Amino acid sequence: MFTALNENGITVYASNFKATHLLAENQSKCYCPACGNSVILKKGEKRLPHFAHQKDNTCESSSESESSYHLQGKLQLYERLKNLGLNPELEPYFPAIKQRADIGFIWKDTYIVLEFQCSSIPIASIIKRTQQYKKANYKPVWILGHKHIKLRKGLSRLSAFQASFLTKYKDTYIIPTYCPKEQAFHFLHTLIPISKVNTFTSNCKLPLNTVTLKGNRDSFYDNFPYSNWKSLIRNQKNQQLHYPTKENHSFLRELYQCGLHPHFLPPIIGIPLKEGIRLATSPLIWQSYLYMDSFLMQGKIISLHKIHKAFLERIKRKEVQVRSLPSIKGDYRDAVNNYINVLLKCKEIEEVRPHFYKKVEDASLSKNNIVTKEDMFYKRMQKGGWLS
């Protein structure tokens, strides 16, 4: 940390000390504003001057040590907010909730606490700290260290920890990340999971000196690679679902019991959805379960309430996994509703009265027309802008 308290309880900054490594014995001691324990000054050629707890001391508000990557990023973000005239506080401590933030500042009559998280911590800790800030009427903003993100051919392996940084910007889901080495933000957007492991991800890079709090763009959902998605879903249907895993075995057994075959599932099953990021389960699997539970019988009328109830049972049986998203309101029903709306748009179902639906008649699929039907469907989806 960059700040500490001296013996008179006054905030001091590590950058103001001239010692090379530790505070000299004859100097005034410095203390952590959170736990009250004495701290030592560290100042070398490669790392920024900062205070650190001694090895034997534990601090509730500082559960992980700070790397040079974290210290540099925190200071760069603080300086940028200063340049924007926002009068930020560096490392403010809140005694009522026993929590210290990286940066605090006021924006539009709201006190915002900024957390730049560079080390992996339990999601439960992120949830707890988020709830504590909100309870104290502070708005938490979490920024992930960009070093955690690995992008390859438009795909990222989005872990549960990384997904927990998901937030909303102008009705768009994004993960804000920052790289102190590049001195640039990377806003990950159009985050559409295609499997448990891989998520379609686009990246918008903005240099720190160009970023303001007024926003830098209106929409992120552009140029989604529908053809790539279609190819990967087709590969899942033909090959990956046949891999010998417990999840695949259970899914295929139920699929066959319903008279369905993975190779000939309709194109509407396994589609990209904006709200799909709420679920960690492959869209091909969770959409199949929803389809089998609610729309397998043609002409059967079913209520939205029953659709939600059946899907919740799948979650309880752990056949569908929901992501933990501390900064996002809503739940699994947002993903279900998104899927239903697309089914309505493509006329796979119809709303016979408010919140009551039935499956419409459709042509059967065979190995002779499945590819043609899929091509036509995805062209309609892209043209209709159903993802946005």
Short mmCIF file of C-alpha atoms in Angstrom, two decimals:
data_model
loop_
_atom_site.label_atom_id
_atom_site.label_comp_id
_atom_site.label_asym_id
_atom_site.label_seq_id
_atom_site.Cartn_x
_atom_site.Cartn_y
_atom_site.Cartn_z
CA MET A 1 0.00 0.00 0.00
CA PHE A 2 1.08 3.58 -0.65
CA THR A 3 -0.37 5.17 2.49
CA ALA A 4 0.01 4.65 6.23
CA LEU A 5 -0.54 6.58 9.47
CA ASN A 6 2.29 8.13 11.48
CA GLU A 7 2.40 8.24 15.27
CA ASN A 8 0.13 11.29 15.27
CA GLY A 9 -2.53 9.55 13.17
CA ILE A 10 -1.75 11.64 10.08
CA THR A 11 -1.70 10.01 6.65
CA VAL A 12 1.76 9.73 5.14
CA TYR A 13 2.85 8.58 1.70
CA ALA A 14 5.57 6.05 0.97
CA SER A 15 6.91 8.21 -1.85
CA ASN A 16 7.78 10.95 0.67
CA PHE A 17 10.34 8.81 2.53
CA LYS A 18 13.95 8.78 1.44
CA ALA A 19 15.03 5.52 3.09
CA THR A 20 16.21 2.93 0.62
CA HIS A 21 14.65 -0.19 2.15
CA LEU A 22 13.23 0.06 5.67
CA LEU A 23 12.30 2.82 8.04
CA ALA A 24 15.25 3.57 10.28
CA GLU A 25 14.86 2.75 13.97
CA ASN A 26 15.16 6.39 14.99
CA GLN A 27 12.39 7.47 12.59
CA SER A 28 8.74 7.68 13.58
CA LYS A 29 6.98 4.40 13.10
CA CYS A 30 4.14 4.01 10.62
CA TYR A 31 0.98 2.00 11.06
CA CYS A 32 -1.67 0.36 8.92
CA PRO A 33 -4.88 2.44 9.11
CA ALA A 34 -6.95 -0.76 9.08
CA CYS A 35 -5.40 -3.14 11.62
CA GLY A 36 -3.18 -0.69 13.53
CA ASN A 37 -0.09 -2.88 13.24
CA SER A 38 3.24 -1.31 12.35
CA VAL A 39 4.27 -1.45 8.70
CA ILE A 40 7.63 -1.31 7.01
CA LEU A 41 8.67 0.79 4.04
CA LYS A 42 9.95 -0.98 0.98
CA LYS A 43 11.75 1.03 -1.65
CA GLY A 44 13.99 -0.47 -4.31
CA GLU A 45 15.11 0.11 -7.87
CA LYS A 46 12.44 -2.09 -9.49
CA ARG A 47 9.42 -1.55 -7.24
CA LEU A 48 7.56 1.59 -6.31
CA PRO A 49 7.94 2.78 -2.69
CA HIS A 50 5.21 1.18 -0.62
CA PHE A 51 4.32 0.02 2.87
CA ALA A 52 3.95 -3.64 3.74
CA HIS A 53 2.84 -5.58 6.78
CA GLN A 54 5.47 -7.59 8.58
CA LYS A 55 5.34 -11.31 7.92
CA ASP A 56 3.83 -12.25 11.28
CA ASN A 57 1.03 -9.67 11.06
CA THR A 58 -2.33 -10.33 9.48
CA CYS A 59 -4.70 -7.64 8.28
CA GLU A 60 -8.39 -8.26 7.60
CA SER A 61 -8.60 -5.51 4.98
CA SER A 62 -5.49 -6.70 3.13
CA SER A 63 -5.83 -10.41 2.46
CA GLU A 64 -3.30 -10.58 -0.36
CA SER A 65 0.10 -9.04 -0.97
CA GLU A 66 0.48 -6.36 -3.64
CA SER A 67 2.62 -7.06 -6.67
CA SER A 68 4.52 -4.41 -8.63
CA TYR A 69 1.91 -4.90 -11.39
CA HIS A 70 -0.86 -4.00 -8.92
CA LEU A 71 0.96 -1.05 -7.37
CA GLN A 72 1.80 0.49 -10.73
CA GLY A 73 -1.74 0.07 -12.03
CA LYS A 74 -3.31 1.51 -8.91
CA LEU A 75 -1.07 4.58 -9.04
CA GLN A 76 -1.69 5.11 -12.77
CA LEU A 77 -5.46 4.96 -12.30
CA TYR A 78 -5.23 7.35 -9.34
CA GLU A 79 -3.18 9.85 -11.37
CA ARG A 80 -5.62 9.67 -14.28
CA LEU A 81 -8.56 10.46 -11.98
CA LYS A 82 -6.57 13.38 -10.57
CA ASN A 83 -5.95 14.70 -14.08
CA LEU A 84 -9.70 14.52 -14.70
CA GLY A 85 -10.20 16.84 -11.73
CA LEU A 86 -12.05 14.29 -9.57
CA ASN A 87 -9.96 14.72 -6.41
CA PRO A 88 -9.60 10.96 -5.75
CA GLU A 89 -8.47 9.37 -2.48
CA LEU A 90 -5.66 6.84 -2.58
CA GLU A 91 -6.39 3.73 -0.49
CA PRO A 92 -9.33 5.09 1.55
CA TYR A 93 -10.15 3.00 4.61
CA PHE A 94 -13.73 2.52 5.83
CA PRO A 95 -13.74 1.55 9.54
CA ALA A 96 -17.47 0.66 9.60
CA ILE A 97 -16.95 -2.21 7.17
CA LYS A 98 -13.26 -2.81 7.92
CA GLN A 99 -12.34 -2.51 4.26
CA ARG A 100 -9.73 -0.54 2.36
CA ALA A 101 -10.29 0.23 -1.33
CA ASP A 102 -7.63 0.97 -3.90
CA ILE A 103 -9.14 4.33 -4.87
CA GLY A 104 -12.22 6.33 -3.88
CA PHE A 105 -13.81 9.34 -5.57
CA ILE A 106 -17.13 11.12 -5.97
CA TRP A 107 -18.92 11.07 -9.31
CA LYS A 108 -22.42 12.50 -9.81
CA ASP A 109 -23.07 12.62 -6.05
CA THR A 110 -22.07 8.97 -5.66
CA TYR A 111 -18.98 7.78 -3.80
CA ILE A 112 -17.29 5.20 -6.02
CA VAL A 113 -14.76 2.71 -4.71
CA LEU A 114 -12.41 1.31 -7.30
CA GLU A 115 -10.82 -2.12 -6.83
CA PHE A 116 -8.01 -3.11 -9.18
CA GLN A 117 -7.74 -6.87 -8.64
CA CYS A 118 -4.60 -8.52 -9.93
CA SER A 119 -4.43 -11.73 -7.89
CA SER A 120 -6.96 -14.54 -7.89
CA ILE A 121 -9.16 -14.51 -4.80
CA PRO A 122 -12.26 -16.55 -3.91
CA ILE A 123 -15.44 -15.29 -5.57
CA ALA A 124 -17.00 -15.33 -2.09
CA SER A 125 -14.55 -12.55 -1.12
CA ILE A 126 -15.60 -10.44 -4.11
CA ILE A 127 -19.26 -10.97 -3.24
CA LYS A 128 -18.69 -10.09 0.43
CA ARG A 129 -16.72 -6.93 -0.33
CA THR A 130 -19.25 -5.85 -2.97
CA GLN A 131 -22.11 -6.31 -0.51
CA GLN A 132 -20.23 -4.42 2.21
CA TYR A 133 -19.63 -1.45 -0.07
CA LYS A 134 -23.25 -1.34 -1.23
CA LYS A 135 -24.52 -1.60 2.35
CA ALA A 136 -22.40 1.46 3.21
CA ASN A 137 -23.88 3.32 0.17
CA TYR A 138 -20.69 3.13 -1.88
CA LYS A 139 -20.70 1.99 -5.49
CA PRO A 140 -17.98 -0.62 -6.11
CA VAL A 141 -16.25 -0.80 -9.49
CA TRP A 142 -14.05 -3.86 -10.03
CA ILE A 143 -11.28 -3.83 -12.63
CA LEU A 144 -9.43 -7.02 -13.47
CA GLY A 145 -5.69 -7.11 -14.12
CA HIS A 146 -5.44 -7.76 -17.87
CA LYS A 147 -2.66 -10.31 -17.37
CA HIS A 148 -5.38 -12.84 -16.48
CA ILE A 149 -6.89 -12.68 -19.97
CA LYS A 150 -5.70 -14.95 -22.77
CA LEU A 151 -7.34 -14.35 -26.15
CA ARG A 152 -6.85 -16.71 -29.08
CA LYS A 153 -8.73 -16.42 -32.37
CA GLY A 154 -11.55 -14.49 -30.75
CA LEU A 155 -11.98 -17.01 -27.92
CA SER A 156 -11.05 -16.76 -24.25
CA ARG A 157 -10.99 -19.38 -21.53
CA LEU A 158 -13.18 -17.44 -19.15
CA SER A 159 -12.84 -18.79 -15.62
CA ALA A 160 -15.44 -18.31 -12.89
CA PHE A 161 -13.09 -15.79 -11.24
CA GLN A 162 -12.73 -13.72 -14.41
CA ALA A 163 -16.47 -13.85 -15.12
CA SER A 164 -17.18 -12.45 -11.65
CA PHE A 165 -15.88 -9.06 -12.92
CA LEU A 166 -18.71 -8.83 -15.44
CA THR A 167 -20.57 -5.53 -15.32
CA LYS A 168 -23.02 -3.58 -17.45
CA TYR A 169 -22.24 -0.56 -19.59
CA LYS A 170 -25.17 1.02 -21.46
CA ASP A 171 -27.10 -2.28 -21.42
CA THR A 172 -24.01 -4.15 -22.63
CA TYR A 173 -22.10 -6.79 -20.66
CA ILE A 174 -18.38 -6.08 -20.41
CA ILE A 175 -15.37 -7.04 -18.30
CA PRO A 176 -13.15 -4.00 -17.67
CA THR A 177 -9.46 -4.91 -17.47
CA TYR A 178 -6.37 -2.76 -17.15
CA CYS A 179 -2.73 -3.31 -18.11
CA PRO A 180 -0.20 -1.02 -16.35
CA LYS A 181 2.56 -2.12 -18.73
CA GLU A 182 0.60 -0.83 -21.73
CA GLN A 183 -1.08 1.90 -19.67
CA ALA A 184 -4.31 0.95 -21.38
CA PHE A 185 -7.75 -0.42 -20.62
CA HIS A 186 -9.04 -3.49 -22.40
CA PHE A 187 -12.82 -3.73 -22.38
CA LEU A 188 -13.87 -7.31 -23.13
CA HIS A 189 -17.27 -7.32 -24.77
CA THR A 190 -19.67 -9.46 -26.81
CA LEU A 191 -18.97 -12.22 -24.28
CA ILE A 192 -20.91 -15.21 -25.60
CA PRO A 193 -19.99 -18.62 -24.11
CA ILE A 194 -20.08 -21.49 -26.58
CA SER A 195 -18.96 -24.16 -24.12
CA LYS A 196 -17.96 -24.59 -20.49
CA VAL A 197 -14.42 -23.69 -21.45
CA ASN A 198 -14.54 -21.22 -24.34
CA THR A 199 -16.24 -17.86 -24.69
CA PHE A 200 -16.45 -15.73 -27.83
CA THR A 201 -14.79 -12.48 -26.77
CA SER A 202 -14.10 -9.16 -28.47
CA ASN A 203 -11.57 -6.68 -27.13
CA CYS A 204 -11.70 -2.88 -27.24
CA LYS A 205 -8.36 -1.31 -26.23
CA LEU A 206 -8.30 2.28 -24.97
CA PRO A 207 -5.14 4.10 -23.82
CA LEU A 208 -5.49 5.39 -20.26
CA ASN A 209 -5.05 9.01 -21.30
CA THR A 210 -8.12 8.80 -23.58
CA VAL A 211 -10.50 7.28 -21.03
CA THR A 212 -13.11 9.46 -19.33
CA LEU A 213 -16.09 8.67 -17.13
CA LYS A 214 -18.50 9.89 -19.78
CA GLY A 215 -18.08 6.75 -21.85
CA ASN A 216 -16.19 6.14 -25.07
CA ARG A 217 -18.62 4.25 -27.31
CA ASP A 218 -22.31 3.42 -27.57
CA SER A 219 -22.46 -0.17 -28.76
CA PHE A 220 -20.19 -3.20 -28.67
CA TYR A 221 -22.30 -5.80 -30.48
CA ASP A 222 -20.93 -5.56 -33.99
CA ASN A 223 -19.49 -8.05 -36.47
CA PHE A 224 -20.23 -11.15 -34.40
CA PRO A 225 -18.67 -14.18 -36.21
CA TYR A 226 -21.85 -16.18 -36.81
CA SER A 227 -20.12 -18.51 -39.29
CA ASN A 228 -17.47 -19.48 -36.71
CA TRP A 229 -20.15 -20.07 -34.10
CA LYS A 230 -22.16 -22.24 -36.50
CA SER A 231 -19.11 -24.39 -37.31
CA LEU A 232 -18.22 -24.93 -33.64
CA ILE A 233 -21.82 -25.83 -32.71
CA ARG A 234 -21.94 -28.30 -35.60
CA ASN A 235 -18.70 -29.84 -34.29
CA GLN A 236 -20.23 -30.15 -30.82
CA LYS A 237 -23.30 -31.94 -32.23
CA ASN A 238 -21.30 -34.34 -34.39
CA GLN A 239 -18.26 -35.03 -32.20
CA GLN A 240 -17.84 -33.39 -28.79
CA LEU A 241 -21.17 -34.59 -27.36
CA HIS A 242 -19.97 -38.16 -27.96
CA TYR A 243 -16.88 -37.79 -25.78
CA PRO A 244 -17.17 -40.21 -22.80
CA THR A 245 -17.98 -37.78 -19.97
CA LYS A 246 -20.60 -38.04 -17.24
CA GLU A 247 -22.33 -34.86 -18.44
CA ASN A 248 -22.46 -36.04 -22.06
CA HIS A 249 -23.73 -39.49 -21.10
CA SER A 250 -26.57 -38.04 -19.01
CA PHE A 251 -27.49 -35.49 -21.68
CA LEU A 252 -27.46 -37.95 -24.61
CA ARG A 253 -29.52 -40.49 -22.67
CA GLU A 254 -32.27 -37.95 -22.11
CA LEU A 255 -32.01 -36.67 -25.67
CA TYR A 256 -32.54 -40.16 -27.10
CA GLN A 257 -35.41 -40.81 -24.70
CA CYS A 258 -37.16 -37.78 -26.18
CA GLY A 259 -36.70 -39.14 -29.70
CA LEU A 260 -34.02 -36.59 -30.61
CA HIS A 261 -30.59 -37.08 -32.15
CA PRO A 262 -27.72 -34.61 -31.53
CA HIS A 263 -26.82 -34.49 -35.24
CA PHE A 264 -30.32 -33.34 -36.18
CA LEU A 265 -31.17 -30.87 -33.45
CA PRO A 266 -32.90 -27.83 -34.97
CA PRO A 267 -30.70 -24.78 -35.62
CA ILE A 268 -32.54 -22.85 -32.89
CA ILE A 269 -30.83 -25.03 -30.28
CA GLY A 270 -27.31 -23.84 -29.45
CA ILE A 271 -27.54 -20.20 -30.53
CA PRO A 272 -25.52 -17.19 -29.30
CA LEU A 273 -27.42 -15.09 -26.76
CA LYS A 274 -26.56 -11.82 -25.05
CA GLU A 275 -27.79 -13.16 -21.69
CA GLY A 276 -26.09 -16.52 -22.20
CA ILE A 277 -23.10 -15.30 -20.17
CA ARG A 278 -25.19 -15.89 -17.03
CA LEU A 279 -24.85 -19.66 -17.51
CA ALA A 280 -21.63 -21.67 -17.45
CA THR A 281 -23.24 -24.69 -19.12
CA SER A 282 -22.82 -25.06 -22.89
CA PRO A 283 -25.68 -23.27 -24.72
CA LEU A 284 -26.22 -26.40 -26.80
CA ILE A 285 -26.99 -28.36 -23.62
CA TRP A 286 -29.01 -25.83 -21.62
CA GLN A 287 -31.08 -24.79 -24.63
CA SER A 288 -31.75 -28.46 -25.42
CA TYR A 289 -33.01 -29.02 -21.88
CA LEU A 290 -35.29 -25.98 -22.11
CA TYR A 291 -36.56 -27.10 -25.52
CA MET A 292 -37.26 -30.65 -24.30
CA ASP A 293 -38.99 -29.47 -21.12
CA SER A 294 -41.20 -26.84 -22.71
CA PHE A 295 -41.49 -27.06 -26.50
CA LEU A 296 -41.02 -30.68 -27.49
CA MET A 297 -44.75 -31.31 -27.82
CA GLN A 298 -46.12 -29.39 -30.78
CA GLY A 299 -49.22 -27.36 -30.00
CA LYS A 300 -48.84 -27.70 -26.23
CA ILE A 301 -49.46 -24.40 -24.44
CA ILE A 302 -47.07 -23.62 -21.60
CA SER A 303 -46.74 -20.60 -19.31
CA LEU A 304 -43.58 -18.61 -18.72
CA HIS A 305 -43.90 -19.48 -15.03
CA LYS A 306 -43.74 -23.21 -15.80
CA ILE A 307 -40.80 -22.71 -18.16
CA HIS A 308 -38.89 -20.93 -15.38
CA LYS A 309 -39.87 -23.60 -12.86
CA ALA A 310 -38.69 -26.46 -15.07
CA PHE A 311 -35.39 -24.70 -15.75
CA LEU A 312 -34.86 -24.07 -12.04
CA GLU A 313 -35.25 -27.81 -11.43
CA ARG A 314 -32.44 -28.41 -13.93
CA ILE A 315 -30.28 -25.99 -11.94
CA LYS A 316 -31.11 -27.71 -8.66
CA ARG A 317 -30.13 -31.07 -10.16
CA LYS A 318 -26.87 -29.41 -11.33
CA GLU A 319 -27.63 -30.19 -14.96
CA VAL A 320 -27.34 -26.45 -15.63
CA GLN A 321 -24.72 -24.30 -13.89
CA VAL A 322 -25.35 -20.62 -13.12
CA ARG A 323 -22.45 -18.15 -12.93
CA SER A 324 -21.86 -16.06 -9.83
CA LEU A 325 -21.92 -12.41 -10.99
CA PRO A 326 -21.61 -10.08 -7.96
CA SER A 327 -22.03 -6.83 -9.93
CA ILE A 328 -24.95 -7.91 -12.11
CA LYS A 329 -28.62 -7.81 -11.15
CA GLY A 330 -31.02 -10.52 -12.28
CA ASP A 331 -30.68 -14.30 -12.50
CA TYR A 332 -31.06 -17.34 -14.77
CA ARG A 333 -34.50 -16.13 -15.88
CA ASP A 334 -32.86 -13.38 -17.94
CA ALA A 335 -31.13 -16.04 -20.07
CA VAL A 336 -34.37 -18.05 -20.37
CA ASN A 337 -36.37 -14.96 -21.38
CA ASN A 338 -33.71 -13.96 -23.91
CA TYR A 339 -33.97 -17.41 -25.51
CA ILE A 340 -37.78 -17.29 -25.60
CA ASN A 341 -37.71 -13.87 -27.26
CA VAL A 342 -35.45 -15.20 -30.01
CA LEU A 343 -37.73 -18.21 -30.45
CA LEU A 344 -40.58 -15.75 -30.95
CA LYS A 345 -38.62 -13.63 -33.42
CA CYS A 346 -37.77 -16.61 -35.61
CA LYS A 347 -41.36 -17.92 -35.33
CA GLU A 348 -40.40 -21.21 -33.69
CA ILE A 349 -43.03 -20.51 -31.02
CA GLU A 350 -45.98 -18.16 -30.77
CA GLU A 351 -47.45 -16.26 -27.82
CA VAL A 352 -51.11 -17.33 -27.68
CA ARG A 353 -51.78 -14.89 -24.83
CA PRO A 354 -49.48 -12.85 -22.56
CA HIS A 355 -46.76 -15.14 -21.16
CA PHE A 356 -48.26 -18.31 -22.65
CA TYR A 357 -46.55 -20.00 -25.60
CA LYS A 358 -46.85 -22.94 -27.93
CA LYS A 359 -44.57 -24.60 -30.47
CA VAL A 360 -45.49 -23.98 -34.09
CA GLU A 361 -45.34 -26.62 -36.80
CA ASP A 362 -41.99 -27.04 -38.48
CA ALA A 363 -40.38 -29.25 -41.11
CA SER A 364 -38.36 -32.25 -39.94
CA LEU A 365 -34.60 -32.22 -40.31
CA SER A 366 -32.56 -34.89 -42.04
CA LYS A 367 -28.96 -35.33 -43.10
CA ASN A 368 -29.96 -34.02 -46.52
CA ASN A 369 -31.27 -30.64 -45.38
CA ILE A 370 -29.73 -29.92 -41.98
CA VAL A 371 -26.80 -27.90 -43.36
CA THR A 372 -29.05 -25.86 -45.65
CA LYS A 373 -31.48 -25.16 -42.82
CA GLU A 374 -28.66 -24.06 -40.52
CA ASP A 375 -27.20 -21.74 -43.17
CA MET A 376 -30.58 -20.13 -43.76
CA PHE A 377 -31.28 -19.79 -40.05
CA TYR A 378 -27.99 -18.05 -39.22
CA LYS A 379 -28.37 -15.67 -42.15
CA ARG A 380 -31.77 -14.67 -40.75
CA MET A 381 -30.31 -14.32 -37.26
CA GLN A 382 -27.46 -12.10 -38.44
CA LYS A 383 -29.76 -9.97 -40.60
CA GLY A 384 -32.30 -9.56 -37.81
CA GLY A 385 -29.71 -8.47 -35.25
CA TRP A 386 -31.10 -10.90 -32.67
CA LEU A 387 -27.91 -10.88 -30.63
CA SER A 388 -28.18 -7.17 -29.82
#
